[in-house]
Tab-separated table of C-alpha atoms in Angstrom:
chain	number	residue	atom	x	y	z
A	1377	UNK	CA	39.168	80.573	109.695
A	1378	UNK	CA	38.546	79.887	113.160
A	1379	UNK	CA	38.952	83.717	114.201
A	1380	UNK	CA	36.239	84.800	110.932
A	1381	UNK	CA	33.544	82.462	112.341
A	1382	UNK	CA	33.558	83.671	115.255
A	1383	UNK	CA	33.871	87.368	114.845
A	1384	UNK	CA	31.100	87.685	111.549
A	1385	UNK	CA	28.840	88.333	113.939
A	1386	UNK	CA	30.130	91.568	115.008
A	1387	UNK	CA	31.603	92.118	111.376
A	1388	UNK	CA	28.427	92.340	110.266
A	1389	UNK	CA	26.351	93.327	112.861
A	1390	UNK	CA	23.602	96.118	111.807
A	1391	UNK	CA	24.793	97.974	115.491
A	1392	UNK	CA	27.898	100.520	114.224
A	1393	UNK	CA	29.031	100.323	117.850
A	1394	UNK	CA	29.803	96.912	117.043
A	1395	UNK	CA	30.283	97.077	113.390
A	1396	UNK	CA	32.751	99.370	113.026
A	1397	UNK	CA	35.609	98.331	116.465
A	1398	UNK	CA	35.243	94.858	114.359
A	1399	UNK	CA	36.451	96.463	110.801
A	1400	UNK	CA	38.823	98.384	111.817
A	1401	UNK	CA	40.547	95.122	113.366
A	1402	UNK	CA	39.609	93.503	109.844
A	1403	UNK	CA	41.378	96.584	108.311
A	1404	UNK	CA	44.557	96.183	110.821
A	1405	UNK	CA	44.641	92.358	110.430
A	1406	UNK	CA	44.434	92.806	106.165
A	1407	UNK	CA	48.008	95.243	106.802
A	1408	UNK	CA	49.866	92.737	109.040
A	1409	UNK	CA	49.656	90.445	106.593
A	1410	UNK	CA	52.040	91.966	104.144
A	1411	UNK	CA	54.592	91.078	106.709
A	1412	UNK	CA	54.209	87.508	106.292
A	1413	UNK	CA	57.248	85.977	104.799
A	1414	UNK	CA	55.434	82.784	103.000
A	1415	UNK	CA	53.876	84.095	99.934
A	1416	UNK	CA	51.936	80.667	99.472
A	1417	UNK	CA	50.604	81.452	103.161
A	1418	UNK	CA	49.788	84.725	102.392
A	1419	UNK	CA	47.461	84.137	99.889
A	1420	UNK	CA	45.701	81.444	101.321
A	1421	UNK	CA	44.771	83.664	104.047
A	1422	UNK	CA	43.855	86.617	101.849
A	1423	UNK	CA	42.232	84.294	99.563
A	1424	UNK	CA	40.065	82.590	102.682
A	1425	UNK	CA	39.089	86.252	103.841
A	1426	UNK	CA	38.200	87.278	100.069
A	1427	UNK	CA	35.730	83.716	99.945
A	1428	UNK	CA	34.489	84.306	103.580
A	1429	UNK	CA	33.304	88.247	103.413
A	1430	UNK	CA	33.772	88.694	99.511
A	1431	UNK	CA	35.705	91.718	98.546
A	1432	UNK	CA	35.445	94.858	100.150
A	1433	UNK	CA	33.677	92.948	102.594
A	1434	UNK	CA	30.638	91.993	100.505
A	1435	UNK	CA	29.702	89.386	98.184
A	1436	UNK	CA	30.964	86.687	100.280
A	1437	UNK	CA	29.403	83.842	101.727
A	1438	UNK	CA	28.479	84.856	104.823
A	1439	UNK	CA	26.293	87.310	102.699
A	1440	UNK	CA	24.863	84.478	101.196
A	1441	UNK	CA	24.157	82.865	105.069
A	1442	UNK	CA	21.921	86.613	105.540
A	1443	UNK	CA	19.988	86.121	102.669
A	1444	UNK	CA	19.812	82.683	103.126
A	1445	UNK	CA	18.453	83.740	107.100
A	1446	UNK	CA	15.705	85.784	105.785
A	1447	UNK	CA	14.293	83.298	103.317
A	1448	UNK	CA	11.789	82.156	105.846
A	1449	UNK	CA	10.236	85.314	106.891
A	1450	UNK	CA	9.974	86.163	103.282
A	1451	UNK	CA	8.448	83.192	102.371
A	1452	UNK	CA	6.174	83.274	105.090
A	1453	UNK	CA	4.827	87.194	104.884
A	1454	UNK	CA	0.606	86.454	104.958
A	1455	UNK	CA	0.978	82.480	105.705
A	1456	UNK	CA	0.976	80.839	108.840
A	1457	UNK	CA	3.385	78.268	107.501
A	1458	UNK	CA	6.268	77.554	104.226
A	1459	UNK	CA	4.905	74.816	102.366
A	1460	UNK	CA	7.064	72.397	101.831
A	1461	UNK	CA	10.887	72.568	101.179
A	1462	UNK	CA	12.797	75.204	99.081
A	1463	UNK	CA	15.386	74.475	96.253
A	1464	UNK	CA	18.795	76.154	97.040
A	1465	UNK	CA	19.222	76.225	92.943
A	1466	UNK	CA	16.022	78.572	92.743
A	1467	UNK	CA	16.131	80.483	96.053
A	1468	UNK	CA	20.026	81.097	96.568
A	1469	UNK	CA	20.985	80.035	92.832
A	1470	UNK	CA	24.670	82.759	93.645
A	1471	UNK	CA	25.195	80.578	96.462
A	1472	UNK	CA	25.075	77.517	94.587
A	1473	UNK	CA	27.960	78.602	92.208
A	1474	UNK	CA	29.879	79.491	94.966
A	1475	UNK	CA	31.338	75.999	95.382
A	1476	UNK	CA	33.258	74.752	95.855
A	1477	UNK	CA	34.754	76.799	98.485
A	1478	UNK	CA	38.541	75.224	99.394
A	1479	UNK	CA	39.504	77.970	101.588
A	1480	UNK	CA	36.225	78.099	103.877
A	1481	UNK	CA	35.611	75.279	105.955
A	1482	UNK	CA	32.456	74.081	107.659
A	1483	UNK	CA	32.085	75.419	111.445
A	1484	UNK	CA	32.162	72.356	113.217
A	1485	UNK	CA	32.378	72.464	116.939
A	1486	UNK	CA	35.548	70.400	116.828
A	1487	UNK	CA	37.055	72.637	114.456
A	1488	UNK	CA	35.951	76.124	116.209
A	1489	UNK	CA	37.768	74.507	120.128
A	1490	UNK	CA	41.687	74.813	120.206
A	1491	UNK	CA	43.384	71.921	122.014
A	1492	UNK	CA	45.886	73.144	123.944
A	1493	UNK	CA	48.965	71.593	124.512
A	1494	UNK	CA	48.628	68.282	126.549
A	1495	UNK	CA	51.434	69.362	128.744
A	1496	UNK	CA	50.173	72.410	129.780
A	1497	UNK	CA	53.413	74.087	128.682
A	1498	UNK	CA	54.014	76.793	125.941
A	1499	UNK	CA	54.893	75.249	122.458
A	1500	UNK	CA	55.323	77.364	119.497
A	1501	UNK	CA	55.509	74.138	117.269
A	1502	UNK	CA	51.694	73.497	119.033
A	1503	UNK	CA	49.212	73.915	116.504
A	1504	UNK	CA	45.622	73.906	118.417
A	1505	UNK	CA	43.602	73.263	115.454
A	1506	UNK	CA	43.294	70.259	112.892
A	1507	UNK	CA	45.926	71.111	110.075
A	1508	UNK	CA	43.144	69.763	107.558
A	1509	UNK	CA	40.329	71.325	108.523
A	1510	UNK	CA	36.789	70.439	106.306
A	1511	UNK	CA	35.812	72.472	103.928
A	1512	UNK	CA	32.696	73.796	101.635
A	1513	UNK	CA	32.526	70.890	98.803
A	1514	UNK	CA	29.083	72.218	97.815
A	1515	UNK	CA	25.557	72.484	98.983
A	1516	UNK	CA	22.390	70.016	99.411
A	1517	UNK	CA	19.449	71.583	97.453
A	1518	UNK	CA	16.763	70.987	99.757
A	1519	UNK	CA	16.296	73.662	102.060
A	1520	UNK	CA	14.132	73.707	104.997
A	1521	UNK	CA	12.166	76.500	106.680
A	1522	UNK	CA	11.106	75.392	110.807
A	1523	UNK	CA	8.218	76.190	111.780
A	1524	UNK	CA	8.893	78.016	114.654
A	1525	UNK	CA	8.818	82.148	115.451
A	1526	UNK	CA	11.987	82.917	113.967
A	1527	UNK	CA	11.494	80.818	110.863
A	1528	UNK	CA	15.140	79.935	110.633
A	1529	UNK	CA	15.800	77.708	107.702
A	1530	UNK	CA	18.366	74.727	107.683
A	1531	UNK	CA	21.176	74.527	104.815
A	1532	UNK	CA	23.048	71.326	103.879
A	1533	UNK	CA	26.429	71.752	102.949
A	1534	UNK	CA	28.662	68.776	101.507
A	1535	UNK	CA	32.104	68.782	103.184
A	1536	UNK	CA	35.231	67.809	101.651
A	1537	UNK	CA	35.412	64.640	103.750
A	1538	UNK	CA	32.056	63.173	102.177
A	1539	UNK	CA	29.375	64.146	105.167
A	1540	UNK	CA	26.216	65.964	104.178
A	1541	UNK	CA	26.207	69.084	107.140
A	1542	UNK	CA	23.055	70.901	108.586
A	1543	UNK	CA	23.750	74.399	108.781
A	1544	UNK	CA	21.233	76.721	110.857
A	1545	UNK	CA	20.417	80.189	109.600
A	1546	UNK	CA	18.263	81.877	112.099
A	1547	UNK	CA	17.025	85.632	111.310
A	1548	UNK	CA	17.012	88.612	113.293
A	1549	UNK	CA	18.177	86.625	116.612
A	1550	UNK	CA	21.105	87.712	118.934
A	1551	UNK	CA	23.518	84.580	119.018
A	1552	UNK	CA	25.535	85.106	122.034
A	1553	UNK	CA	23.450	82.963	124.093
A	1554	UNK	CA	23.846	79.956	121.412
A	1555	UNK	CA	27.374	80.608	121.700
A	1556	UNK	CA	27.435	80.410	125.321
A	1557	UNK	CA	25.339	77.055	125.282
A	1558	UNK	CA	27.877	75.724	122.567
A	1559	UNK	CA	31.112	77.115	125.306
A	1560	UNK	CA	29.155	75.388	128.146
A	1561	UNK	CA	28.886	71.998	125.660
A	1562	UNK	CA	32.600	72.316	125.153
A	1563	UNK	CA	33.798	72.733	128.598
A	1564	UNK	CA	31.508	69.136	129.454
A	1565	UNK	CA	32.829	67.305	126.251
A	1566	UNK	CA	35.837	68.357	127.933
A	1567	UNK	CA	35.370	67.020	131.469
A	1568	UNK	CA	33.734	63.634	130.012
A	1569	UNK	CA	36.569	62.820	127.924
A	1570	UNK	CA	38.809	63.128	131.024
A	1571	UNK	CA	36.491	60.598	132.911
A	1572	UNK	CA	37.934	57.273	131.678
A	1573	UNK	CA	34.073	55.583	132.070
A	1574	UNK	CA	32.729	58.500	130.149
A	1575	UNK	CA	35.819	58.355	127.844
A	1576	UNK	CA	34.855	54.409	127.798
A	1577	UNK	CA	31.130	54.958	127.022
A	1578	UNK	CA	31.569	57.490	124.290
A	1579	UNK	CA	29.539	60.212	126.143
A	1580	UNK	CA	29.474	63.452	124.490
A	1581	UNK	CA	27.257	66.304	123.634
């Protein structure tokens, strides 16, 4: 899961320079897996891969994210501004019957950062991520479009745990320097949880 959200990017990146390297490690990844002793195991992850990128690596939900990214510029073509809020049941009605989606989970920040061991020792026992991570319940159907350049338009999906989640689709952007922002937010969540005062205070990004 963790390894998906991070590379879909490059999966499905309109660049074949980039596109195609990050396929072909899809492809290689999709053949180790018949080497996986746990058939229960194995199917979860083929299962999460199929619900993530659909099959043949379209139809999924991150397809669903692209269309959902260029909502805004397509509502906007000859206005200066979306009026108002869309409905996800009108707009994105394939995404709606998507849900719920067990084997995706939401891309929280704490889910995305490993925790290493505390230690600083190798353990193969170590697992770095939550072993329950939260996943796609279903979706808000209010969605918004900013009113910025980009138009990006905000999501709400419902996590298995009960919280409503904001999810940002921005169009046409290059997101490495968000994701550097959210590795520089990391690395000082990290540093303030080591200060005992910070740790005391609750400070965080």
């Amino acid at each position: 899961q963790q390894t998906l959200w991070s590379r879909v990017a490059v999966l499905k990146s309109s660049q074949s320079s980039r596109s195609k390297p990050a396929n072909e490690i899809k492809e290689r990844a999709l053949k180790e897996m018949d080497k996986v002793g746990d058939a229960r195991r194995r199917s979860d992850l083929l299962s999460s891969i199929e619900d993530f990128l659909g099959r043949g690596g379209k139809g999924g939900f991150v397809d669903e994210l692209i269309k959902a990214c260029n909502l805004g510029a397509n509502k906007t073509k000859g206005q200066t501004k979306c009026k108002g809020p869309l409905s996800l049941s009108a707009e994105l009605r394939s995404m709606e019957r998507m849900a719920p989606l067990r084997n995706v989970m939401v891309p929280l920040q704490s889910l995305l950062t490993p925790c290493l061991p505390s230690n600083g020792r190798p353990d193969e026992r170590h697992n770095p991520f939550p072993a329950k991570p939260v996943t796609i319940k279903g979706f808000g159907d209010q969605i918004d479009v900013l009113p910025s350049l980009m138009t990006p338009v905000v999501v709400r999906i419902h996590g298995s745990d009960g919280v409503e989640y904001k999810f940002l689709c921005k169009p046409k952007d290059d997101l490495r320097k968000d994701s550097r922002m959210m590795d520089l937010n990391t690395m000082i969540n990290r540093l303030l949880v080591k200060d005992p005062d910070a740790r005391r205070r609750n400070l965080h990004i």
